[in-house]
Amino acid sequence: MSKSSTPEDYLAALRSSAWFAGLAADFQRWIVAHAKVRSLAAGQRLFAYGDPADGLYFVVAGAIRMTSSSADGKEALLAFAETPQWFGEVALFDALPRAHDAWIETDVVLLHIGQQDAVRFLDENPVHWKAVGLLMAPKLRLAFEAIGSSVLMPVPVRLARRLLAIAGGYGERHGLSKRVINVQQEQLGLMLSVSRQTVNQILRDFEAQGLVQRTRGSVEILDLASLRRFAEVG
């Protein structure tokens, strides 16, 4: 989708979001009326750790890289946000500063709803706060699963689960999954706190089993059902 996309394109992208599709009609209309389009080029930073909360974002096109950095400059890759994913909802509840950095991985088109506008609407229509909680809940569940997996699960299972999570848009693709994941092996290693070489070897094993195919800068899932079974058995 280009920067010249039409309102109909934005609405189609919104409707592909499982969360948006499940909202009450008045909340949907309010989002469509109040969301502002932002187009940003790769390499820019959307917000930094410690920045004031500035509202809710929806990815129409492109990818956002979420990272955390240590005092000595070491970076941890937390996640990618791609269409049709939302992010920024935690701050709607606590209004605290951003807890990570958000970098533009590829040129992006975003829909942005300002913090004050969103909180004002939700306070005036408190029945919709639950819907925002439901947007946050799957991410919280995935975070707990990731913590448990890092201790209890072998790395191949953790990698399989991460690939599935990315493919499913962290629950935002109506239960569907895309097959080609635009993520590099080094980035997967950063997500799992393992080396790129470890990721490469596991993907080789997955490839030998017919589960995935490695391509330059991406991983294609060939057998989604078998990859899911492998992740569940682990």
Coordinates of N, CA and C in Angstrom, one line a residue:
M1 N 0.8 -1.2 0.0 CA 0.0 0.0 0.0 C 0.9 1.2 0.0
S2 N 0.6 2.2 -0.8 CA 1.4 3.4 -1.0 C 0.9 4.5 -0.1
K3 N 1.7 5.6 -0.1 CA 1.3 6.7 0.7 C 0.1 7.4 0.1
S4 N -0.2 7.1 -1.2 CA -1.4 7.7 -1.8 C -2.6 6.8 -1.7
S5 N -2.6 5.9 -0.8 CA -3.7 5.0 -0.6 C -5.0 5.8 -0.2
T6 N -6.1 5.3 -0.5 CA -7.4 6.0 -0.3 C -8.0 5.6 1.0
P7 N -9.0 6.4 1.5 CA -9.7 6.0 2.7 C -10.3 4.6 2.7
E8 N -10.7 4.2 1.5 CA -11.2 2.8 1.3 C -10.2 1.8 1.6
D9 N -8.9 2.1 1.2 CA -7.8 1.1 1.5 C -7.6 1.0 3.0
Y10 N -7.6 2.2 3.7 CA -7.4 2.2 5.1 C -8.5 1.4 5.8
L11 N -9.7 1.6 5.4 CA -10.8 0.9 6.0 C -10.7 -0.6 5.7
A12 N -10.3 -1.0 4.5 CA -10.1 -2.4 4.2 C -9.0 -3.0 5.2
A13 N -7.9 -2.3 5.4 CA -6.9 -2.8 6.3 C -7.4 -2.9 7.7
L14 N -8.2 -1.9 8.2 CA -8.8 -2.0 9.5 C -9.7 -3.2 9.6
R15 N -10.5 -3.5 8.6 CA -11.4 -4.6 8.7 C -10.7 -6.0 8.7
S16 N -9.4 -6.0 8.3 CA -8.6 -7.2 8.3 C -8.1 -7.5 9.7
S17 N -8.3 -6.5 10.6 CA -7.9 -6.7 12.0 C -9.0 -7.4 12.8
A18 N -8.6 -8.5 13.4 CA -9.6 -9.3 14.2 C -10.2 -8.4 15.3
W19 N -9.3 -7.6 16.0 CA -9.8 -6.8 17.1 C -10.8 -5.7 16.6
F20 N -10.4 -5.0 15.5 CA -11.3 -4.0 15.0 C -12.7 -4.6 14.5
A21 N -12.6 -5.7 13.9 CA -13.8 -6.4 13.4 C -14.8 -6.8 14.5
G22 N -14.2 -7.0 15.7 CA -15.1 -7.4 16.8 C -15.6 -6.2 17.6
L23 N -15.2 -5.0 17.3 CA -15.7 -3.8 18.1 C -17.1 -3.5 17.8
A24 N -17.8 -2.8 18.8 CA -19.1 -2.3 18.5 C -19.1 -1.3 17.4
A25 N -20.2 -1.1 16.7 CA -20.2 -0.2 15.6 C -19.9 1.2 15.9
D26 N -20.3 1.7 17.1 CA -20.0 3.1 17.4 C -18.5 3.3 17.7
F27 N -17.8 2.3 18.2 CA -16.4 2.4 18.5 C -15.7 2.4 17.1
Q28 N -16.1 1.5 16.2 CA -15.5 1.4 14.9 C -15.6 2.8 14.2
R29 N -16.8 3.4 14.2 CA -17.0 4.6 13.5 C -16.1 5.7 14.1
W30 N -16.0 5.7 15.5 CA -15.2 6.7 16.1 C -13.7 6.6 15.7
I31 N -13.2 5.4 15.6 CA -11.8 5.2 15.2 C -11.6 5.7 13.8
V32 N -12.5 5.3 12.9 CA -12.4 5.7 11.5 C -12.4 7.3 11.4
A33 N -13.2 7.9 12.2 CA -13.4 9.4 12.1 C -12.2 10.1 12.7
H34 N -11.5 9.5 13.7 CA -10.5 10.2 14.5 C -9.0 9.7 14.2
A35 N -8.9 8.6 13.5 CA -7.5 8.2 13.2 C -6.9 9.0 12.1
K36 N -5.6 9.4 12.3 CA -4.9 10.3 11.4 C -3.8 9.4 10.7
V37 N -3.6 9.6 9.4 CA -2.6 8.9 8.6 C -1.2 9.5 8.8
R38 N -0.3 8.6 9.1 CA 1.1 9.0 9.2 C 1.9 8.1 8.3
S39 N 2.8 8.6 7.5 CA 3.7 7.9 6.6 C 5.1 8.2 7.0
L40 N 5.9 7.2 7.3 CA 7.3 7.4 7.7 C 8.2 6.5 6.9
A41 N 9.4 7.0 6.8 CA 10.5 6.2 6.0 C 11.3 5.3 6.9
A42 N 11.8 4.3 6.3 CA 12.6 3.3 7.0 C 13.8 4.0 7.7
G43 N 14.1 3.6 8.9 CA 15.2 4.1 9.6 C 14.9 5.2 10.6
Q44 N 13.7 5.7 10.5 CA 13.2 6.7 11.5 C 12.8 6.0 12.8
R45 N 12.8 6.8 13.9 CA 12.3 6.3 15.2 C 10.9 6.9 15.4
L46 N 10.0 6.0 15.6 CA 8.6 6.5 15.9 C 8.5 7.1 17.3
F47 N 9.0 6.3 18.3 CA 9.1 6.9 19.7 C 10.3 6.1 20.4
A48 N 10.8 6.7 21.4 CA 11.9 6.2 22.2 C 11.5 5.8 23.6
Y49 N 12.3 4.9 24.2 CA 12.1 4.6 25.6 C 12.0 5.9 26.4
G50 N 11.0 6.0 27.3 CA 10.9 7.2 28.1 C 10.0 8.3 27.5
D51 N 9.7 8.2 26.2 CA 8.9 9.3 25.6 C 7.5 9.2 26.2
P52 N 6.8 10.4 26.3 CA 5.4 10.4 26.8 C 4.5 9.6 25.9
A53 N 3.5 9.0 26.5 CA 2.5 8.2 25.8 C 1.8 9.1 24.8
D54 N 1.7 8.7 23.6 CA 1.1 9.5 22.5 C -0.1 8.8 21.8
G55 N -0.6 7.7 22.4 CA -1.8 7.1 21.8 C -1.6 5.8 21.2
L56 N -2.6 5.4 20.3 CA -2.7 4.1 19.8 C -2.4 4.1 18.3
Y57 N -1.7 3.1 17.8 CA -1.2 3.0 16.4 C -1.8 1.7 15.8
F58 N -2.0 1.8 14.5 CA -2.4 0.7 13.7 C -1.5 0.7 12.4
V59 N -1.0 -0.5 12.1 CA -0.1 -0.6 10.9 C -0.9 -1.0 9.7
V60 N -1.0 0.0 8.8 CA -1.7 -0.2 7.5 C -0.7 -1.0 6.6
A61 N 0.5 -0.6 6.5 CA 1.5 -1.2 5.6 C 2.9 -1.0 6.2
G62 N 3.8 -1.9 5.9 CA 5.2 -1.8 6.4 C 5.4 -2.5 7.7
A63 N 6.5 -2.3 8.4 CA 6.8 -3.0 9.6 C 7.5 -2.0 10.6
I64 N 7.2 -2.2 11.9 CA 7.8 -1.5 13.0 C 8.6 -2.5 13.8
R65 N 9.8 -2.1 14.2 CA 10.7 -2.9 15.0 C 10.7 -2.4 16.5
M66 N 10.3 -3.2 17.4 CA 10.3 -2.9 18.8 C 11.5 -3.4 19.5
T67 N 12.3 -2.5 20.1 CA 13.5 -2.9 20.7 C 13.7 -2.3 22.1
S68 N 14.6 -2.9 22.9 CA 15.0 -2.4 24.2 C 16.5 -2.3 24.2
S69 N 17.1 -1.3 24.8 CA 18.6 -1.2 24.8 C 19.1 -1.1 26.2
S70 N 20.3 -1.6 26.4 CA 21.0 -1.5 27.7 C 21.8 -0.2 27.8
A71 N 22.4 0.1 28.9 CA 23.2 1.3 29.1 C 24.4 1.2 28.2
D72 N 24.9 0.0 27.9 CA 26.1 -0.1 27.1 C 25.8 -0.2 25.6
G73 N 24.5 0.0 25.2 CA 24.1 0.1 23.8 C 23.7 -1.2 23.2
K74 N 23.7 -2.3 24.0 CA 23.3 -3.6 23.5 C 21.8 -3.6 23.3
E75 N 21.3 -4.1 22.1 CA 19.9 -4.0 21.8 C 19.3 -5.4 21.8
A76 N 18.1 -5.4 22.4 CA 17.2 -6.6 22.4 C 16.1 -6.4 21.5
L77 N 15.8 -7.3 20.6 CA 14.7 -7.2 19.7 C 13.5 -7.8 20.3
L78 N 12.4 -7.1 20.5 CA 11.3 -7.6 21.2 C 10.2 -8.2 20.3
A79 N 9.9 -7.4 19.2 CA 8.9 -7.9 18.3 C 8.9 -7.0 17.1
F80 N 8.1 -7.5 16.1 CA 7.8 -6.6 14.9 C 6.3 -6.4 14.9
A81 N 5.9 -5.2 14.5 CA 4.5 -5.0 14.3 C 4.2 -4.7 12.8
E82 N 3.4 -5.5 12.2 CA 3.0 -5.4 10.8 C 1.5 -5.3 10.7
T83 N 1.0 -5.0 9.5 CA -0.4 -5.0 9.3 C -1.0 -6.4 9.5
P84 N -2.1 -6.6 10.2 CA -3.0 -5.6 10.7 C -2.9 -5.4 12.3
Q85 N -1.7 -5.2 12.7 CA -1.4 -5.1 14.2 C -1.6 -3.7 14.7
W86 N -2.0 -3.7 16.0 CA -2.1 -2.4 16.8 C -1.0 -2.4 17.8
F87 N -0.6 -1.3 18.3 CA 0.3 -1.2 19.4 C 0.2 0.2 20.1
G88 N 0.6 0.2 21.3 CA 0.5 1.5 22.1 C -0.6 1.5 23.1
E89 N -1.4 0.4 23.1 CA -2.6 0.4 24.0 C -2.3 0.4 25.5
V90 N -1.2 -0.1 25.9 CA -0.9 -0.2 27.3 C -0.9 1.2 28.0
A91 N -0.4 2.2 27.3 CA -0.3 3.5 27.8 C -1.7 4.2 28.0
L92 N -2.7 3.6 27.3 CA -4.0 4.2 27.4 C -4.5 3.9 28.9
F93 N -4.0 2.8 29.5 CA -4.4 2.5 30.8 C -3.6 3.2 31.9
D94 N -2.3 3.3 31.7 CA -1.5 3.8 32.8 C -0.9 5.2 32.5
A95 N -0.9 5.6 31.2 CA -0.4 6.9 30.8 C 1.1 7.1 31.1
L96 N 1.8 6.0 31.4 CA 3.2 6.0 31.7 C 4.0 6.2 30.4
P97 N 5.3 6.6 30.5 CA 6.1 6.8 29.3 C 6.3 5.4 28.6
R98 N 6.7 5.5 27.3 CA 7.0 4.3 26.5 C 8.1 3.5 27.2
A99 N 7.9 2.2 27.1 CA 8.8 1.2 27.8 C 9.8 0.6 26.8
H100 N 9.8 1.0 25.6 CA 10.7 0.5 24.6 C 10.8 1.5 23.5
D101 N 11.7 1.2 22.5 CA 11.9 2.0 21.3 C 11.1 1.4 20.2
A102 N 10.6 2.2 19.3 CA 9.8 1.7 18.1 C 10.5 2.4 16.9
W103 N 11.1 1.5 16.1 CA 11.9 1.9 14.9 C 11.1 1.5 13.6
I104 N 11.2 2.4 12.6 CA 10.6 2.1 11.3 C 11.5 1.1 10.5
E105 N 11.1 -0.1 10.4 CA 11.9 -1.2 9.8 C 11.9 -1.0 8.3
T106 N 10.7 -0.8 7.7 CA 10.5 -0.5 6.3 C 9.5 0.7 6.2
D107 N 9.5 1.3 5.1 CA 8.5 2.4 4.9 C 7.2 2.0 5.4
V108 N 6.5 2.8 6.2 CA 5.2 2.4 6.8 C 4.2 3.5 6.6
V109 N 2.9 3.0 6.6 CA 1.7 3.8 6.7 C 1.0 3.4 7.9
L110 N 0.8 4.4 8.8 CA 0.2 4.1 10.1 C -1.1 4.9 10.2
L111 N -2.0 4.4 11.0 CA -3.2 5.2 11.5 C -2.9 5.5 13.0
H112 N -3.0 6.7 13.4 CA -2.7 7.1 14.8 C -3.9 7.8 15.4
I113 N -4.2 7.3 16.7 CA -5.2 8.0 17.5 C -4.5 8.6 18.7
G114 N -4.6 9.9 18.9 CA -3.9 10.5 20.0 C -4.4 10.1 21.3
Q115 N -3.4 10.2 22.3 CA -3.7 9.7 23.6 C -4.9 10.4 24.3
Q116 N -4.9 11.7 24.2 CA -6.0 12.5 24.9 C -7.3 12.2 24.3
D117 N -7.4 12.1 22.9 CA -8.6 11.8 22.3 C -9.2 10.4 22.6
A118 N -8.2 9.4 22.6 CA -8.7 8.1 22.9 C -9.1 7.9 24.4
V119 N -8.4 8.5 25.3 CA -8.8 8.4 26.7 C -10.1 9.1 27.0
R120 N -10.3 10.3 26.4 CA -11.5 11.0 26.6 C -12.7 10.2 26.1
F121 N -12.6 9.6 24.9 CA -13.7 8.8 24.3 C -14.0 7.7 25.2
L122 N -12.9 7.0 25.7 CA -13.2 5.8 26.5 C -13.7 6.1 27.9
D123 N -13.3 7.3 28.5 CA -13.9 7.7 29.7 C -15.4 8.1 29.6
E124 N -15.7 8.6 28.4 CA -17.1 9.0 28.1 C -17.9 7.8 27.8
N125 N -17.3 6.8 27.3 CA -18.0 5.5 26.9 C -17.3 4.3 27.5
P126 N -17.3 4.2 28.9 CA -16.5 3.2 29.6 C -16.8 1.8 29.2
V127 N -17.9 1.5 28.6 CA -18.2 0.1 28.1 C -17.1 -0.4 27.2
H128 N -16.4 0.6 26.5 CA -15.4 0.2 25.5 C -14.0 -0.1 26.1
W129 N -13.8 0.2 27.4 CA -12.6 0.0 28.0 C -12.2 -1.5 27.9
K130 N -13.3 -2.4 28.1 CA -13.0 -3.8 28.0 C -12.5 -4.2 26.7
A131 N -12.9 -3.6 25.6 CA -12.4 -3.9 24.3 C -10.9 -3.6 24.2
V132 N -10.5 -2.5 24.8 CA -9.1 -2.2 24.7 C -8.3 -3.2 25.6
G133 N -8.9 -3.6 26.7 CA -8.2 -4.7 27.5 C -8.1 -6.0 26.7
L134 N -9.1 -6.3 25.8 CA -9.0 -7.5 25.0 C -7.9 -7.3 23.9
L135 N -7.6 -6.1 23.5 CA -6.5 -5.9 22.6 C -5.2 -6.2 23.2
M136 N -5.1 -5.8 24.5 CA -3.8 -6.0 25.3 C -3.6 -7.5 25.7
A137 N -4.7 -8.2 26.0 CA -4.7 -9.5 26.6 C -3.8 -10.5 25.9
P138 N -4.0 -10.7 24.5 CA -3.2 -11.7 23.8 C -1.7 -11.4 23.9
K139 N -1.3 -10.1 23.9 CA 0.1 -9.8 24.0 C 0.6 -10.2 25.4
L140 N -0.2 -9.9 26.4 CA 0.2 -10.3 27.8 C 0.4 -11.8 27.9
R141 N -0.6 -12.5 27.3 CA -0.5 -14.0 27.3 C 0.8 -14.5 26.6
L142 N 1.1 -13.9 25.5 CA 2.3 -14.3 24.7 C 3.5 -14.0 25.5
A143 N 3.5 -12.9 26.2 CA 4.7 -12.5 27.0 C 4.9 -13.5 28.1
F144 N 3.9 -13.9 28.8 CA 4.0 -15.0 29.8 C 4.5 -16.3 29.2
E145 N 3.9 -16.6 28.1 CA 4.3 -17.9 27.4 C 5.8 -17.8 27.0
A146 N 6.3 -16.6 26.6 CA 7.7 -16.5 26.2 C 8.6 -16.6 27.4
I147 N 8.2 -16.1 28.5 CA 9.0 -16.2 29.7 C 9.1 -17.6 30.1
G148 N 8.0 -18.3 30.1 CA 8.0 -19.8 30.5 C 8.8 -20.6 29.5
S149 N 8.6 -20.3 28.2 CA 9.3 -21.1 27.2 C 10.8 -20.9 27.3
S150 N 11.2 -19.7 27.6 CA 12.7 -19.4 27.7 C 13.4 -20.3 28.8
V151 N 12.6 -20.7 29.7 CA 13.1 -21.5 30.8 C 12.9 -23.0 30.6
L152 N 11.7 -23.3 30.1 CA 11.3 -24.7 30.0 C 11.4 -25.4 28.7
M153 N 11.3 -24.6 27.6 CA 11.2 -25.2 26.3 C 12.6 -25.2 25.5
P154 N 12.9 -26.2 24.8 CA 14.1 -26.2 24.0 C 14.0 -25.1 22.9
V155 N 15.1 -24.7 22.4 CA 15.2 -23.6 21.4 C 14.4 -23.9 20.2
P156 N 14.4 -25.1 19.6 CA 13.6 -25.3 18.4 C 12.1 -25.1 18.6
V157 N 11.6 -25.5 19.7 CA 10.2 -25.2 20.0 C 9.9 -23.7 20.2
R158 N 10.8 -23.0 20.8 CA 10.7 -21.6 21.0 C 10.7 -20.9 19.6
L159 N 11.6 -21.3 18.7 CA 11.6 -20.7 17.4 C 10.4 -21.0 16.6
A160 N 9.9 -22.3 16.7 CA 8.6 -22.6 16.0 C 7.5 -21.7 16.5
R161 N 7.4 -21.6 17.8 CA 6.3 -20.8 18.4 C 6.4 -19.3 18.0
R162 N 7.7 -18.8 17.9 CA 7.8 -17.4 17.5 C 7.5 -17.2 16.0
L163 N 7.9 -18.1 15.2 CA 7.5 -18.1 13.8 C 6.0 -18.1 13.6
L164 N 5.3 -18.9 14.4 CA 3.8 -19.0 14.3 C 3.2 -17.7 14.8
A165 N 3.7 -17.2 15.9 CA 3.2 -15.9 16.4 C 3.3 -14.8 15.4
I166 N 4.5 -14.7 14.8 CA 4.7 -13.6 13.8 C 3.7 -13.9 12.6
A167 N 3.7 -15.1 12.1 CA 2.8 -15.4 11.0 C 1.4 -15.1 11.2
G168 N 0.9 -15.3 12.5 CA -0.5 -15.0 12.8 C -0.7 -13.6 13.2
G169 N 0.3 -12.7 13.1 CA 0.1 -11.3 13.5 C -0.2 -11.2 15.0
Y170 N 0.3 -12.1 15.8 CA 0.1 -12.1 17.2 C -1.4 -12.0 17.5
G171 N -2.2 -12.8 16.7 CA -3.6 -13.0 16.9 C -4.5 -12.0 16.2
E172 N -3.9 -11.1 15.4 CA -4.7 -10.1 14.7 C -5.1 -10.5 13.3
R173 N -4.8 -11.7 12.8 CA -5.2 -12.0 11.4 C -6.4 -13.0 11.4
H174 N -7.3 -12.8 12.2 CA -8.6 -13.6 12.2 C -8.3 -15.1 12.2
G175 N -7.2 -15.5 12.9 CA -6.9 -16.9 13.0 C -6.1 -17.4 11.8
L176 N -5.9 -16.6 10.8 CA -5.1 -16.9 9.6 C -3.7 -16.6 9.8
S177 N -2.8 -17.1 8.9 CA -1.4 -16.9 9.0 C -0.9 -16.6 7.6
K178 N 0.0 -15.7 7.5 CA 0.7 -15.5 6.3 C 1.9 -16.5 6.2
R179 N 2.3 -16.8 5.0 CA 3.3 -17.9 4.9 C 4.7 -17.4 4.8
V180 N 4.9 -16.2 4.3 CA 6.3 -15.7 4.1 C 6.5 -14.6 5.2
I181 N 7.5 -14.9 6.1 CA 7.8 -14.0 7.2 C 9.0 -13.2 6.8
N182 N 8.9 -11.9 6.8 CA 10.1 -11.1 6.4 C 10.9 -10.7 7.6
V183 N 11.7 -11.7 8.0 CA 12.5 -11.5 9.2 C 13.8 -12.2 9.0
Q184 N 14.9 -11.6 9.4 CA 16.2 -12.2 9.2 C 16.6 -13.1 10.4
Q185 N 17.5 -14.0 10.1 CA 17.9 -15.0 11.1 C 18.5 -14.3 12.3
E186 N 19.3 -13.3 12.1 CA 19.9 -12.6 13.2 C 18.8 -11.9 14.1
Q187 N 17.7 -11.4 13.4 CA 16.7 -10.8 14.2 C 15.9 -11.9 15.0
L188 N 15.7 -13.1 14.4 CA 15.1 -14.1 15.2 C 16.0 -14.5 16.4
G189 N 17.3 -14.5 16.2 CA 18.2 -14.8 17.3 C 18.1 -13.8 18.4
L190 N 18.0 -12.5 18.0 CA 17.8 -11.5 19.1 C 16.5 -11.7 19.8
M191 N 15.5 -12.1 19.2 CA 14.2 -12.3 19.8 C 14.3 -13.4 20.9
L192 N 15.1 -14.4 20.5 CA 15.1 -15.6 21.4 C 16.4 -15.7 22.3
S193 N 17.2 -14.6 22.2 CA 18.5 -14.6 22.9 C 19.4 -15.8 22.6
V194 N 19.5 -16.1 21.3 CA 20.4 -17.1 20.9 C 21.1 -16.6 19.7
S195 N 22.2 -17.3 19.2 CA 23.0 -16.8 18.1 C 22.3 -17.0 16.8
R196 N 22.7 -16.2 15.8 CA 22.2 -16.4 14.4 C 22.6 -17.8 13.9
Q197 N 23.7 -18.3 14.3 CA 24.2 -19.7 13.9 C 23.2 -20.7 14.4
T198 N 22.7 -20.5 15.7 CA 21.8 -21.5 16.2 C 20.5 -21.5 15.5
V199 N 20.0 -20.3 15.2 CA 18.8 -20.1 14.4 C 18.9 -20.8 13.0
N200 N 20.1 -20.5 12.4 CA 20.3 -21.1 11.1 C 20.3 -22.6 11.1
Q201 N 20.9 -23.2 12.1 CA 20.9 -24.7 12.2 C 19.5 -25.3 12.4
I202 N 18.7 -24.6 13.2 CA 17.4 -25.1 13.5 C 16.5 -25.0 12.2
L203 N 16.7 -23.8 11.5 CA 15.9 -23.6 10.3 C 16.3 -24.7 9.2
R204 N 17.6 -25.0 9.2 CA 18.1 -26.1 8.3 C 17.3 -27.4 8.6
D205 N 17.2 -27.7 9.9 CA 16.5 -28.9 10.4 C 15.0 -28.8 10.0
F206 N 14.4 -27.7 10.2 CA 13.0 -27.5 9.8 C 12.9 -27.7 8.3
E207 N 13.8 -27.2 7.5 CA 13.8 -27.2 6.1 C 13.9 -28.7 5.6
A208 N 14.8 -29.5 6.3 CA 14.9 -30.9 5.9 C 13.6 -31.7 6.2
Q209 N 12.8 -31.2 7.2 CA 11.6 -31.8 7.5 C 10.4 -31.3 6.6
G210 N 10.7 -30.4 5.8 CA 9.7 -29.8 4.9 C 8.8 -28.8 5.6
L211 N 9.2 -28.3 6.7 CA 8.4 -27.3 7.4 C 8.5 -25.9 6.9
V212 N 9.7 -25.5 6.6 CA 9.9 -24.1 6.1 C 10.9 -24.2 5.0
Q213 N 11.1 -23.0 4.3 CA 12.1 -22.8 3.3 C 12.8 -21.5 3.6
R214 N 14.1 -21.5 3.7 CA 14.8 -20.2 4.0 C 15.0 -19.5 2.7
T215 N 14.8 -18.2 2.7 CA 15.1 -17.3 1.6 C 15.9 -16.1 2.1
R216 N 16.4 -15.3 1.3 CA 17.2 -14.2 1.7 C 16.3 -13.2 2.4
G217 N 16.6 -13.0 3.7 CA 15.8 -12.0 4.5 C 14.4 -12.5 4.9
S218 N 14.1 -13.7 4.7 CA 12.7 -14.2 5.1 C 12.7 -15.7 5.3
V219 N 11.6 -16.1 5.9 CA 11.4 -17.6 6.1 C 10.0 -17.9 5.6
E220 N 9.8 -18.8 4.7 CA 8.5 -19.2 4.2 C 8.1 -20.5 4.9
I221 N 6.9 -20.5 5.5 CA 6.3 -21.7 6.1 C 5.7 -22.5 5.1
L222 N 6.2 -23.8 4.9 CA 5.6 -24.7 3.9 C 4.5 -25.6 4.4
D223 N 4.6 -26.0 5.7 CA 3.7 -26.9 6.3 C 3.2 -26.3 7.6
L224 N 2.2 -25.5 7.6 CA 1.8 -24.8 8.8 C 1.3 -25.7 9.8
A225 N 0.5 -26.7 9.4 CA -0.1 -27.7 10.4 C 1.0 -28.4 11.1
S226 N 2.0 -28.9 10.4 CA 3.1 -29.7 11.0 C 3.9 -28.8 11.9
L227 N 4.1 -27.6 11.5 CA 4.9 -26.7 12.4 C 4.1 -26.4 13.7
R228 N 2.8 -26.3 13.6 CA 2.0 -26.1 14.8 C 2.0 -27.3 15.7
R229 N 2.0 -28.5 15.1 CA 2.1 -29.7 15.9 C 3.4 -29.8 16.6
F230 N 4.5 -29.5 15.9 CA 5.8 -29.5 16.5 C 5.9 -28.5 17.7
A231 N 5.3 -27.3 17.5 CA 5.3 -26.3 18.6 C 4.5 -26.8 19.8
E232 N 3.4 -27.5 19.6 CA 2.5 -27.9 20.6 C 3.1 -29.1 21.4
V233 N 3.7 -30.0 20.7 CA 4.3 -31.2 21.3 C 5.4 -30.8 22.2
G234 N 6.2 -29.7 21.8 CA 7.3 -29.2 22.6 C 6.8 -28.7 23.9

